[in-house]
Amino acid sequence: MYGAREQEEGKWLALLLAVAVHIVLLAMLIWGVSWHNTQPAGVEAELWSDLPVAPHTAVKQVAPKPAHTQPPQPKPEPAPEPKPVPQERVQPAKPDIALKQPKKEEEPRQPVKEPPREAEKKPEAVKKEVKKTEPATDNDPVLKELMRQQAQLAQMQKQQAVAAAQAASAGNKQKADYIDKIRAKIRHNVVVPPDLSGNPEAVFEVTLLPGGSVLNVRLIKSSGHSGYDSAVERAIRKADPLPLPPDPALFGDYRDLKLTFRPVE
Amino acid sequence: MSASVTQDLSFISMVSHASVIVQLVMLGLLAASMFSWWLIFLKGFAIRKAVRQTQQFEQEFWSGSDLNALYQRASSAHGNGGAMERVFEAGFREFLKLKRQPKLDSTDAMHGAQRAMRATYQREMDQLEGHLSFLATVGSVSPYVGLFGTVWGIMNAFRGLSNVVQATLAHVAPGIAEALIATAMGLFAAIPAVVAYNRYTHDVDRLAIRFESFMEEFSNILQRQGAAV
């Protein structure tokens, strides 16, 4: 009876305080609890454009070219072609961009007629192509276009003939190229132990899942230095997922990889 | 699938992604927590006020002032005085009424006054202890409710995992984090409720002891008065 009135007094104040307590808690939760697990993409970009170029050019360039520098320095090449090489190297699967760029100087609109099947052959085609078209700067765009297409056709036929013979080696080349990329990404993560002497070689067998995740890492041949072995193994796991060609049909070639690592290459 | 692996786990998105049952559990826990905090503040104010008024009245009473004057003031301040004042008022009123009856002797008047005081005392105690049981209930039950929400959420998370060929921790982790929020909320509701319940019952017990000892001492005074008259 009396007490009921007594409790009435603090009712609204108590309600207000209770709400305040919850607002404080909610604010703490909303601002305090937020886990962001976004991966820094910059690291990957660097690896893709940088390291794998050197071995690739070493295999590819049969054209008259000055001796290219071996380590990851594709830029200073005094290339006879108008466009820098790395652009087409980064993505050998779609050379359309590289094909278009040299032509742009003469005429902006040029449909690409080549079948995208011979991805690995393209860059060479482009180089020769460009050399041919450059002197043929004509005033008549139709004629020029025709000439260009003819040249392309001839080029293609020649290529197809060669492609049949080289198909196997080209596949291997692409595979080697990607293995280089994979190794480059792993090597980036290797922390070489300071007490390591010499340049021992460690061979690992890596089993991959579709998508590039590392399923299993097995040491086949130890480098003789257990610290370096485990450093490489850690680096392989850290590099997960590994870069793979976008075509899933090719994954069978990459399921079991044999990777060789040396502290200095 | 890979897109869902790399996602932001903010609190709001976790709550909104939880399943309906878990959300209901969270809502219930939020309501329980709200109500228990409201009671915590309400009872806190009420008990503090009761302690202060009791202290004040005891001081006045034992400072040797006249009982009749105290009674006048208590009955004029009807209801606004403290609990102890009301106990005193009820007892003294009954004593005065019974003393006016010529047939009754002073021991009967004193017994009547004691009964009146005990009745008021019980009413006051009931008032002070009211709703404390709710705090005890929240304190003991809400962890289990939160646990239920968590178990349910984890069950869902693992059931979703059965559809995936490559089971990784990243697939279950967001679900488990969502589910664990329910436990966190249950604990948030329970801990203050338990602390407040223990504290308030202790305070109310101490007040009860003070009231009881006051009643005994006041009975003695009434007995002395009755014998004197």
Short mmCIF file of C-alpha atoms in Angstrom, two decimals:
data_model
loop_
_atom_site.label_atom_id
_atom_site.label_comp_id
_atom_site.label_asym_id
_atom_site.label_seq_id
_atom_site.Cartn_x
_atom_site.Cartn_y
_atom_site.Cartn_z
CA MET A 1 0.00 0.00 0.00
CA TYR A 2 2.39 2.67 1.11
CA GLY A 3 5.28 0.85 -0.46
CA ALA A 4 3.66 0.81 -3.84
CA ARG A 5 3.81 4.56 -3.97
CA GLU A 6 7.35 4.51 -2.73
CA GLN A 7 8.51 2.32 -5.58
CA GLU A 8 6.68 4.45 -8.03
CA GLU A 9 9.12 7.30 -7.47
CA GLY A 10 12.27 5.83 -8.92
CA LYS A 11 10.47 3.93 -11.62
CA TRP A 12 11.28 6.11 -14.58
CA LEU A 13 14.78 6.87 -13.43
CA ALA A 14 15.43 3.16 -13.04
CA LEU A 15 14.03 2.46 -16.46
CA LEU A 16 16.20 5.16 -17.93
CA LEU A 17 19.29 3.77 -16.25
CA ALA A 18 18.50 0.25 -17.40
CA VAL A 19 18.17 1.46 -20.98
CA ALA A 20 21.42 3.36 -20.63
CA VAL A 21 23.23 0.25 -19.44
CA HIS A 22 22.04 -1.69 -22.45
CA ILE A 23 22.90 1.05 -24.86
CA VAL A 24 26.42 1.15 -23.49
CA LEU A 25 26.71 -2.61 -23.81
CA LEU A 26 25.39 -2.63 -27.35
CA ALA A 27 27.71 0.15 -28.36
CA MET A 28 30.62 -1.79 -26.93
CA LEU A 29 29.60 -4.91 -28.81
CA ILE A 30 28.96 -3.17 -32.09
CA TRP A 31 32.19 -1.24 -32.13
CA GLY A 32 34.26 -3.71 -30.21
CA VAL A 33 33.30 -6.91 -32.00
CA SER A 34 34.20 -6.71 -35.64
CA TRP A 35 36.55 -9.17 -37.15
CA HIS A 36 37.68 -8.30 -40.62
CA ASN A 37 39.47 -11.01 -42.44
CA THR A 38 40.16 -9.42 -45.78
CA GLN A 39 43.32 -10.54 -47.43
CA PRO A 40 45.82 -8.02 -48.70
CA ALA A 41 45.71 -8.46 -52.45
CA GLY A 42 48.81 -6.41 -53.10
CA VAL A 43 51.18 -9.21 -52.26
CA GLU A 44 49.73 -11.46 -54.88
CA ALA A 45 49.84 -8.83 -57.56
CA GLU A 46 53.49 -8.24 -56.96
CA LEU A 47 54.33 -11.88 -57.26
CA TRP A 48 52.40 -12.42 -60.45
CA SER A 49 53.91 -9.61 -62.37
CA ASP A 50 57.38 -9.81 -61.08
CA LEU A 51 59.20 -13.02 -60.52
CA PRO A 52 57.85 -15.49 -63.07
CA VAL A 53 58.79 -13.32 -66.00
CA ALA A 54 62.46 -14.06 -66.06
CA PRO A 55 62.32 -17.83 -66.68
CA HIS A 56 59.49 -17.37 -69.10
CA THR A 57 61.32 -15.00 -71.35
CA ALA A 58 64.33 -17.23 -71.20
CA VAL A 59 62.35 -20.02 -72.80
CA LYS A 60 60.37 -18.00 -75.21
CA GLN A 61 62.44 -15.40 -76.93
CA VAL A 62 64.00 -16.86 -80.01
CA ALA A 63 63.64 -13.64 -81.87
CA PRO A 64 66.75 -11.44 -82.25
CA LYS A 65 66.89 -9.93 -78.88
CA PRO A 66 69.58 -8.54 -76.67
CA ALA A 67 70.55 -10.77 -73.82
CA HIS A 68 67.81 -10.35 -71.31
CA THR A 69 68.59 -9.99 -67.69
CA GLN A 70 67.77 -13.13 -65.75
CA PRO A 71 66.36 -12.07 -62.37
CA PRO A 72 63.01 -10.36 -62.00
CA GLN A 73 63.78 -7.37 -64.15
CA PRO A 74 61.66 -7.47 -67.24
CA LYS A 75 61.49 -3.72 -67.67
CA PRO A 76 64.93 -2.71 -69.00
CA GLU A 77 64.72 -4.93 -72.06
CA PRO A 78 65.36 -2.84 -75.17
CA ALA A 79 62.54 -4.57 -76.93
CA PRO A 80 62.20 -4.26 -80.68
CA GLU A 81 58.45 -4.45 -80.25
CA PRO A 82 56.56 -1.31 -79.32
CA LYS A 83 54.92 -2.57 -76.14
CA PRO A 84 56.55 -3.87 -73.00
CA VAL A 85 56.57 -7.62 -72.70
CA PRO A 86 55.31 -8.15 -69.16
CA GLN A 87 51.81 -7.23 -70.03
CA GLU A 88 51.32 -10.26 -72.15
CA ARG A 89 53.37 -12.42 -69.88
CA VAL A 90 51.24 -11.88 -66.87
CA GLN A 91 48.25 -13.55 -68.41
CA PRO A 92 49.28 -15.77 -71.25
CA ALA A 93 45.75 -17.13 -71.35
CA LYS A 94 44.25 -13.96 -72.82
CA PRO A 95 46.57 -12.11 -75.12
CA ASP A 96 43.81 -10.03 -76.63
CA ILE A 97 44.96 -7.01 -74.78
CA ALA A 98 48.49 -7.35 -75.92
CA LEU A 99 47.35 -7.90 -79.46
CA LYS A 100 45.29 -4.79 -79.51
CA GLN A 101 47.80 -2.48 -78.07
CA PRO A 102 50.40 -2.40 -80.81
CA LYS A 103 47.72 -1.89 -83.39
CA LYS A 104 46.19 0.98 -81.64
CA GLU A 105 48.90 3.21 -82.89
CA GLU A 106 47.78 2.84 -86.45
CA GLU A 107 44.07 2.33 -86.14
CA PRO A 108 42.03 2.26 -83.03
CA ARG A 109 39.34 -0.30 -83.98
CA GLN A 110 40.58 -3.72 -84.88
CA PRO A 111 38.57 -6.87 -84.16
CA VAL A 112 40.63 -9.77 -83.01
CA LYS A 113 40.09 -12.69 -85.27
CA GLU A 114 42.32 -15.30 -83.82
CA PRO A 115 40.93 -18.29 -81.98
CA PRO A 116 41.88 -18.06 -78.34
CA ARG A 117 42.95 -21.68 -78.29
CA GLU A 118 46.60 -21.04 -79.04
CA ALA A 119 47.11 -18.93 -76.05
CA GLU A 120 50.69 -19.82 -75.50
CA LYS A 121 51.64 -19.11 -79.10
CA LYS A 122 50.18 -15.67 -79.24
CA PRO A 123 52.93 -13.46 -77.99
CA GLU A 124 55.26 -14.63 -80.70
CA ALA A 125 52.58 -14.05 -83.24
CA VAL A 126 52.13 -10.59 -81.99
CA LYS A 127 55.76 -9.76 -82.22
CA LYS A 128 56.10 -10.85 -85.79
CA GLU A 129 52.78 -9.36 -86.56
CA VAL A 130 53.74 -6.01 -85.32
CA LYS A 131 56.97 -6.04 -87.22
CA LYS A 132 55.06 -6.73 -90.37
CA THR A 133 52.35 -4.18 -89.96
CA GLU A 134 54.55 -1.37 -88.95
CA PRO A 135 56.00 -0.59 -92.36
CA ALA A 136 52.59 -1.03 -93.98
CA THR A 137 51.20 2.20 -92.80
CA ASP A 138 48.89 2.89 -95.65
CA ASN A 139 46.34 5.55 -96.21
CA ASP A 140 43.61 3.17 -97.21
CA PRO A 141 42.27 1.53 -94.10
CA VAL A 142 40.41 -1.24 -95.96
CA LEU A 143 43.44 -2.29 -97.89
CA LYS A 144 45.53 -2.16 -94.85
CA GLU A 145 42.96 -4.17 -93.00
CA LEU A 146 42.94 -6.81 -95.70
CA MET A 147 46.65 -6.99 -95.79
CA ARG A 148 46.77 -7.28 -92.13
CA GLN A 149 44.23 -10.06 -92.02
CA GLN A 150 46.05 -11.92 -94.70
CA ALA A 151 49.23 -11.62 -92.83
CA GLN A 152 47.45 -12.85 -89.79
CA LEU A 153 46.02 -15.82 -91.63
CA ALA A 154 49.35 -16.80 -93.00
CA GLN A 155 50.78 -16.40 -89.60
CA MET A 156 48.05 -18.56 -88.14
CA GLN A 157 48.52 -21.33 -90.65
CA LYS A 158 52.14 -21.39 -90.02
CA GLN A 159 51.50 -21.45 -86.37
CA GLN A 160 48.99 -24.23 -86.56
CA ALA A 161 51.46 -26.37 -88.38
CA VAL A 162 54.04 -25.64 -85.77
CA ALA A 163 51.52 -25.87 -82.98
CA ALA A 164 50.72 -29.48 -83.71
CA ALA A 165 54.36 -30.35 -83.34
CA GLN A 166 54.88 -28.14 -80.40
CA ALA A 167 51.66 -28.81 -78.56
CA ALA A 168 53.26 -31.10 -76.05
CA SER A 169 56.21 -28.85 -75.41
CA ALA A 170 53.94 -25.84 -75.17
CA GLY A 171 51.85 -27.52 -72.50
CA ASN A 172 54.98 -28.30 -70.60
CA LYS A 173 56.13 -24.78 -70.99
CA GLN A 174 52.91 -23.46 -69.56
CA LYS A 175 53.11 -25.87 -66.74
CA ALA A 176 56.69 -24.89 -66.03
CA ASP A 177 55.58 -21.32 -66.15
CA TYR A 178 52.95 -21.85 -63.53
CA ILE A 179 55.20 -23.95 -61.39
CA ASP A 180 57.58 -21.03 -61.47
CA LYS A 181 54.78 -18.82 -60.28
CA ILE A 182 53.92 -21.22 -57.50
CA ARG A 183 57.53 -21.47 -56.46
CA ALA A 184 57.91 -17.73 -56.60
CA LYS A 185 54.97 -17.28 -54.28
CA ILE A 186 56.35 -19.85 -51.87
CA ARG A 187 59.89 -18.52 -52.03
CA HIS A 188 58.55 -15.17 -51.03
CA ASN A 189 57.48 -16.67 -47.73
CA VAL A 190 60.60 -18.65 -46.94
CA VAL A 191 62.53 -17.38 -43.99
CA VAL A 192 66.01 -18.73 -44.55
CA PRO A 193 67.64 -19.71 -41.27
CA PRO A 194 70.67 -17.57 -40.51
CA ASP A 195 72.96 -20.49 -39.74
CA LEU A 196 72.46 -22.09 -43.13
CA SER A 197 75.64 -22.55 -45.10
CA GLY A 198 76.02 -23.45 -48.74
CA ASN A 199 73.16 -23.82 -51.16
CA PRO A 200 71.50 -27.16 -50.38
CA GLU A 201 68.49 -28.31 -52.30
CA ALA A 202 65.22 -29.41 -50.70
CA VAL A 203 62.60 -31.25 -52.75
CA PHE A 204 58.99 -31.26 -51.65
CA GLU A 205 55.99 -33.05 -53.01
CA VAL A 206 52.89 -30.89 -52.65
CA THR A 207 49.38 -32.25 -53.13
CA LEU A 208 46.83 -29.63 -54.09
CA LEU A 209 43.08 -29.40 -53.98
CA PRO A 210 41.04 -27.89 -56.79
CA GLY A 211 41.30 -24.18 -56.20
CA GLY A 212 44.92 -24.27 -55.20
CA SER A 213 44.64 -25.10 -51.50
CA VAL A 214 47.47 -27.17 -50.12
CA LEU A 215 46.29 -30.58 -49.01
CA ASN A 216 49.56 -32.25 -48.15
CA VAL A 217 53.23 -31.38 -48.07
CA ARG A 218 55.82 -34.11 -48.08
CA LEU A 219 59.56 -33.79 -47.92
CA ILE A 220 61.13 -35.99 -50.55
CA LYS A 221 64.71 -34.94 -50.36
CA SER A 222 65.99 -33.08 -47.36
CA SER A 223 68.41 -30.24 -47.77
CA GLY A 224 70.42 -31.58 -44.87
CA HIS A 225 69.43 -28.62 -42.74
CA SER A 226 66.23 -29.38 -40.85
CA GLY A 227 65.63 -25.69 -40.15
CA TYR A 228 65.57 -24.86 -43.81
CA ASP A 229 63.32 -27.85 -44.55
CA SER A 230 60.77 -26.78 -42.02
CA ALA A 231 61.03 -23.14 -43.13
CA VAL A 232 60.15 -24.17 -46.66
CA GLU A 233 57.33 -26.37 -45.45
CA ARG A 234 55.93 -23.49 -43.42
CA ALA A 235 56.24 -21.22 -46.42
CA ILE A 236 54.32 -23.67 -48.58
CA ARG A 237 51.50 -23.78 -46.08
CA LYS A 238 51.57 -20.04 -45.73
CA ALA A 239 51.35 -19.52 -49.49
CA ASP A 240 48.03 -21.38 -49.51
CA PRO A 241 46.15 -20.96 -51.86
CA LEU A 242 48.68 -21.33 -54.63
CA PRO A 243 48.21 -19.64 -58.00
CA LEU A 244 46.84 -21.96 -60.64
CA PRO A 245 45.75 -21.44 -64.23
CA PRO A 246 42.12 -20.42 -64.38
CA ASP A 247 41.18 -23.39 -66.54
CA PRO A 248 39.98 -26.14 -64.20
CA ALA A 249 40.47 -28.78 -66.87
CA LEU A 250 44.20 -28.37 -66.52
CA PHE A 251 44.12 -29.00 -62.84
CA GLY A 252 45.04 -32.65 -63.28
CA ASP A 253 48.57 -31.52 -64.15
CA TYR A 254 48.88 -29.64 -60.91
CA ARG A 255 47.47 -32.06 -58.42
CA ASP A 256 50.85 -33.42 -57.36
CA LEU A 257 53.72 -31.03 -57.73
CA LYS A 258 57.34 -31.71 -57.17
CA LEU A 259 58.94 -28.47 -56.10
CA THR A 260 62.63 -27.83 -55.63
CA PHE A 261 63.91 -25.10 -53.40
CA ARG A 262 67.31 -23.63 -52.83
CA PRO A 263 68.17 -20.79 -50.49
CA VAL A 264 69.87 -18.92 -53.33
CA GLU A 265 68.86 -19.20 -56.95
CA MET B 1 31.68 -20.44 -51.03
CA SER B 2 35.01 -18.75 -51.02
CA ALA B 3 33.29 -15.40 -50.93
CA SER B 4 31.50 -16.33 -47.73
CA VAL B 5 34.76 -17.31 -46.13
CA THR B 6 36.23 -13.87 -46.34
CA GLN B 7 33.50 -11.81 -44.79
CA ASP B 8 33.22 -9.20 -42.15
CA LEU B 9 32.08 -10.47 -38.81
CA SER B 10 30.61 -7.42 -37.22
CA PHE B 11 28.23 -7.76 -34.34
CA ILE B 12 25.17 -6.64 -36.28
CA SER B 13 25.78 -8.95 -39.20
CA MET B 14 26.33 -11.84 -36.83
CA VAL B 15 23.03 -11.22 -35.10
CA SER B 16 21.14 -10.75 -38.33
CA HIS B 17 22.61 -13.91 -39.86
CA ALA B 18 21.65 -16.07 -36.92
CA SER B 19 18.75 -18.47 -37.27
CA VAL B 20 15.26 -17.54 -36.11
CA ILE B 21 15.36 -19.58 -32.93
CA VAL B 22 18.67 -18.08 -31.91
CA GLN B 23 17.31 -14.63 -32.64
CA LEU B 24 14.26 -15.34 -30.49
CA VAL B 25 16.49 -16.54 -27.69
CA MET B 26 18.54 -13.37 -27.98
CA LEU B 27 15.41 -11.26 -27.92
CA GLY B 28 14.12 -13.03 -24.84
CA LEU B 29 17.44 -12.63 -23.11
CA LEU B 30 17.54 -8.98 -23.99
CA ALA B 31 14.09 -8.50 -22.49
CA ALA B 32 15.06 -10.43 -19.37
CA SER B 33 18.23 -8.41 -19.03
CA MET B 34 16.32 -5.19 -19.50
CA PHE B 35 13.75 -6.08 -16.89
CA SER B 36 16.31 -7.32 -14.42
CA TRP B 37 18.37 -4.15 -14.78
CA TRP B 38 15.25 -2.11 -14.27
CA LEU B 39 14.54 -4.04 -11.07
CA ILE B 40 18.14 -3.73 -10.00
CA PHE B 41 17.92 0.03 -10.10
CA LEU B 42 14.40 0.14 -8.66
CA LYS B 43 15.21 -2.12 -5.72
CA GLY B 44 18.52 -0.38 -5.24
CA PHE B 45 16.80 2.95 -4.84
CA ALA B 46 14.06 1.50 -2.62
CA ILE B 47 16.42 -0.34 -0.29
CA ARG B 48 18.79 2.58 0.02
CA LYS B 49 15.91 4.83 0.88
CA ALA B 50 14.59 2.34 3.46
CA VAL B 51 18.00 2.10 5.11
CA ARG B 52 18.34 5.87 5.25
CA GLN B 53 14.87 6.37 6.71
CA THR B 54 15.39 3.64 9.26
CA GLN B 55 18.60 5.20 10.41
CA GLN B 56 16.93 8.58 10.69
CA PHE B 57 14.02 7.25 12.66
CA GLU B 58 16.17 5.22 15.01
CA GLN B 59 18.21 8.29 15.79
CA GLU B 60 15.12 10.30 16.56
CA PHE B 61 13.56 7.55 18.58
CA TRP B 62 16.55 6.95 20.79
CA SER B 63 17.32 10.63 21.24
CA GLY B 64 14.67 10.59 23.97
CA SER B 65 11.89 12.51 22.30
CA ASP B 66 8.31 12.15 23.42
CA LEU B 67 6.49 9.08 22.10
CA ASN B 68 3.27 11.00 21.58
CA ALA B 69 5.01 13.67 19.54
CA LEU B 70 6.70 10.99 17.44
CA TYR B 71 3.37 9.29 16.94
CA GLN B 72 1.74 12.53 15.87
CA ARG B 73 4.40 13.15 13.33
CA ALA B 74 4.34 9.60 12.03
CA SER B 75 0.59 9.60 11.52
CA SER B 76 0.60 13.02 9.92
CA ALA B 77 3.37 11.99 7.49
CA HIS B 78 1.15 9.10 6.52
CA GLY B 79 3.03 6.78 4.23
CA ASN B 80 5.93 9.07 3.54
CA GLY B 81 7.89 7.94 6.56
CA GLY B 82 10.14 4.94 6.60
CA ALA B 83 9.18 1.36 7.20
CA MET B 84 10.25 1.47 10.81
CA GLU B 85 8.19 4.57 11.39
CA ARG B 86 5.16 2.77 10.11
CA VAL B 87 5.84 -0.21 12.36
CA PHE B 88 6.07 2.14 15.31
CA GLU B 89 2.92 3.98 14.28
CA ALA B 90 0.87 0.80 13.93
CA GLY B 91 2.04 -0.55 17.26
CA PHE B 92 1.52 2.66 19.17
CA ARG B 93 -1.90 3.28 17.64
CA GLU B 94 -3.07 -0.17 18.64
CA PHE B 95 -1.63 0.32 22.11
CA LEU B 96 -3.45 3.61 22.58
CA LYS B 97 -6.72 2.18 21.31
CA LEU B 98 -6.58 -0.85 23.55
CA LYS B 99 -5.54 1.16 26.55
CA ARG B 100 -8.71 3.18 26.23
CA GLN B 101 -10.79 0.03 26.68
CA PRO B 102 -11.43 -0.19 30.40
CA LYS B 103 -11.89 -3.94 30.54
CA LEU B 104 -8.50 -4.84 29.14
CA ASP B 105 -5.37 -4.76 31.23
CA SER B 106 -2.01 -3.50 30.08
CA THR B 107 -0.55 -6.89 29.06
CA ASP B 108 -3.42 -7.39 26.64
CA ALA B 109 -2.83 -3.95 25.21
CA MET B 110 0.82 -4.77 24.80
CA HIS B 111 0.09 -8.08 23.06
CA GLY B 112 -2.28 -6.32 20.71
CA ALA B 113 0.37 -3.72 19.92
CA GLN B 114 2.91 -6.48 19.24
CA ARG B 115 0.53 -8.22 16.85
CA ALA B 116 -0.16 -4.97 15.01
CA MET B 117 3.56 -4.29 14.72
CA ARG B 118 4.28 -7.79 13.42
CA ALA B 119 1.58 -7.42 10.78
CA THR B 120 3.01 -4.12 9.58
CA TYR B 121 6.50 -5.52 9.73
CA GLN B 122 5.54 -8.44 7.52
CA ARG B 123 3.87 -6.17 5.03
CA GLU B 124 6.94 -3.99 4.88
CA MET B 125 9.25 -6.93 4.45
CA ASP B 126 7.09 -8.24 1.67
CA GLN B 127 7.34 -4.87 0.00
CA LEU B 128 11.10 -4.78 0.30
CA GLU B 129 11.63 -8.35 -0.85
CA GLY B 130 9.16 -8.14 -3.71
CA HIS B 131 10.57 -8.88 -7.19
CA LEU B 132 13.85 -10.10 -5.75
CA SER B 133 12.81 -13.59 -6.78
CA PHE B 134 12.71 -12.40 -10.36
CA LEU B 135 16.36 -11.44 -10.13
CA ALA B 136 17.13 -14.88 -8.75
CA THR B 137 15.25 -16.50 -11.60
CA VAL B 138 17.03 -14.46 -14.25
CA GLY B 139 20.35 -15.19 -12.60
CA SER B 140 19.86 -18.92 -12.60
CA VAL B 141 17.93 -19.48 -15.81
CA SER B 142 19.32 -17.08 -18.40
CA PRO B 143 22.70 -18.85 -18.77
CA TYR B 144 20.81 -21.98 -19.70
CA VAL B 145 18.63 -20.11 -22.15
CA GLY B 146 21.73 -18.61 -23.72
CA LEU B 147 23.33 -22.02 -23.84
CA PHE B 148 20.28 -23.36 -25.58
CA GLY B 149 20.59 -20.68 -28.23
CA THR B 150 24.25 -21.49 -28.67
CA VAL B 151 23.67 -25.20 -28.99
CA TRP B 152 20.98 -24.59 -31.54
CA GLY B 153 23.17 -22.25 -33.54
CA ILE B 154 26.09 -24.66 -33.51
CA MET B 155 23.81 -27.48 -34.59
CA ASN B 156 22.80 -25.38 -37.58
CA ALA B 157 26.39 -24.48 -38.34
CA PHE B 158 27.41 -28.11 -38.44
CA ARG B 159 24.41 -29.13 -40.45
CA GLY B 160 25.38 -26.55 -43.07
CA LEU B 161 28.84 -28.09 -43.05
CA SER B 162 27.51 -31.45 -44.20
CA ASN B 163 26.70 -30.01 -47.63
CA VAL B 164 30.29 -28.93 -48.19
CA VAL B 165 32.79 -31.37 -49.61
CA GLN B 166 35.83 -29.59 -48.25
CA ALA B 167 35.06 -28.98 -44.60
CA THR B 168 37.22 -26.21 -43.25
CA LEU B 169 37.06 -24.33 -40.02
CA ALA B 170 36.24 -21.18 -41.96
CA HIS B 171 32.86 -22.61 -42.85
CA VAL B 172 31.79 -23.23 -39.27
CA ALA B 173 33.52 -20.37 -37.55
CA PRO B 174 31.00 -17.61 -38.38
CA GLY B 175 28.09 -19.84 -37.34
CA ILE B 176 29.73 -20.66 -34.06
CA ALA B 177 30.58 -17.03 -33.41
CA GLU B 178 26.96 -16.12 -34.06
CA ALA B 179 25.75 -18.83 -31.75
CA LEU B 180 28.11 -17.86 -28.97
CA ILE B 181 26.57 -14.40 -28.83
CA ALA B 182 23.53 -16.04 -27.25
CA THR B 183 25.68 -17.38 -24.42
CA ALA B 184 27.31 -14.01 -23.98
CA MET B 185 23.94 -12.35 -23.68
CA GLY B 186 22.74 -14.95 -21.21
CA LEU B 187 25.76 -14.31 -19.05
CA PHE B 188 25.31 -10.59 -19.35
CA ALA B 189 21.79 -10.93 -18.05
CA ALA B 190 22.69 -13.42 -15.34
CA ILE B 191 25.78 -11.95 -13.70
CA PRO B 192 24.34 -8.59 -12.59
CA ALA B 193 21.12 -10.28 -11.55
CA VAL B 194 22.94 -12.72 -9.28
CA VAL B 195 25.15 -10.06 -7.80
CA ALA B 196 22.22 -7.75 -7.17
CA TYR B 197 20.09 -10.54 -5.73
CA ASN B 198 22.76 -11.52 -3.22
CA ARG B 199 23.40 -7.97 -2.23
CA TYR B 200 19.77 -6.99 -1.89
CA THR B 201 18.77 -10.05 0.11
CA HIS B 202 21.63 -9.32 2.45
CA ASP B 203 20.51 -5.70 2.83
CA VAL B 204 16.91 -6.70 3.39
CA ASP B 205 17.96 -9.26 5.99
CA ARG B 206 19.89 -6.64 7.89
CA LEU B 207 16.89 -4.32 7.77
CA ALA B 208 14.67 -7.12 9.03
CA ILE B 209 16.98 -7.68 11.99
CA ARG B 210 16.87 -4.00 12.81
CA PHE B 211 13.07 -3.94 12.61
CA GLU B 212 12.76 -6.98 14.82
CA SER B 213 15.07 -5.69 17.47
CA PHE B 214 13.26 -2.36 17.37
CA MET B 215 9.96 -4.16 17.87
CA GLU B 216 11.29 -5.98 20.92
CA GLU B 217 12.69 -2.82 22.43
CA PHE B 218 9.53 -0.87 21.72
CA SER B 219 7.49 -3.62 23.35
CA ASN B 220 9.58 -3.18 26.45
CA ILE B 221 8.90 0.54 26.41
CA LEU B 222 5.19 -0.03 25.99
CA GLN B 223 5.19 -2.50 28.83
CA ARG B 224 6.89 0.03 31.05
CA GLN B 225 4.35 2.66 30.05
CA GLY B 226 1.44 0.32 30.61
CA ALA B 227 2.68 -0.55 34.04
CA ALA B 228 3.21 3.12 34.86
CA VAL B 229 -0.27 4.15 33.91
#
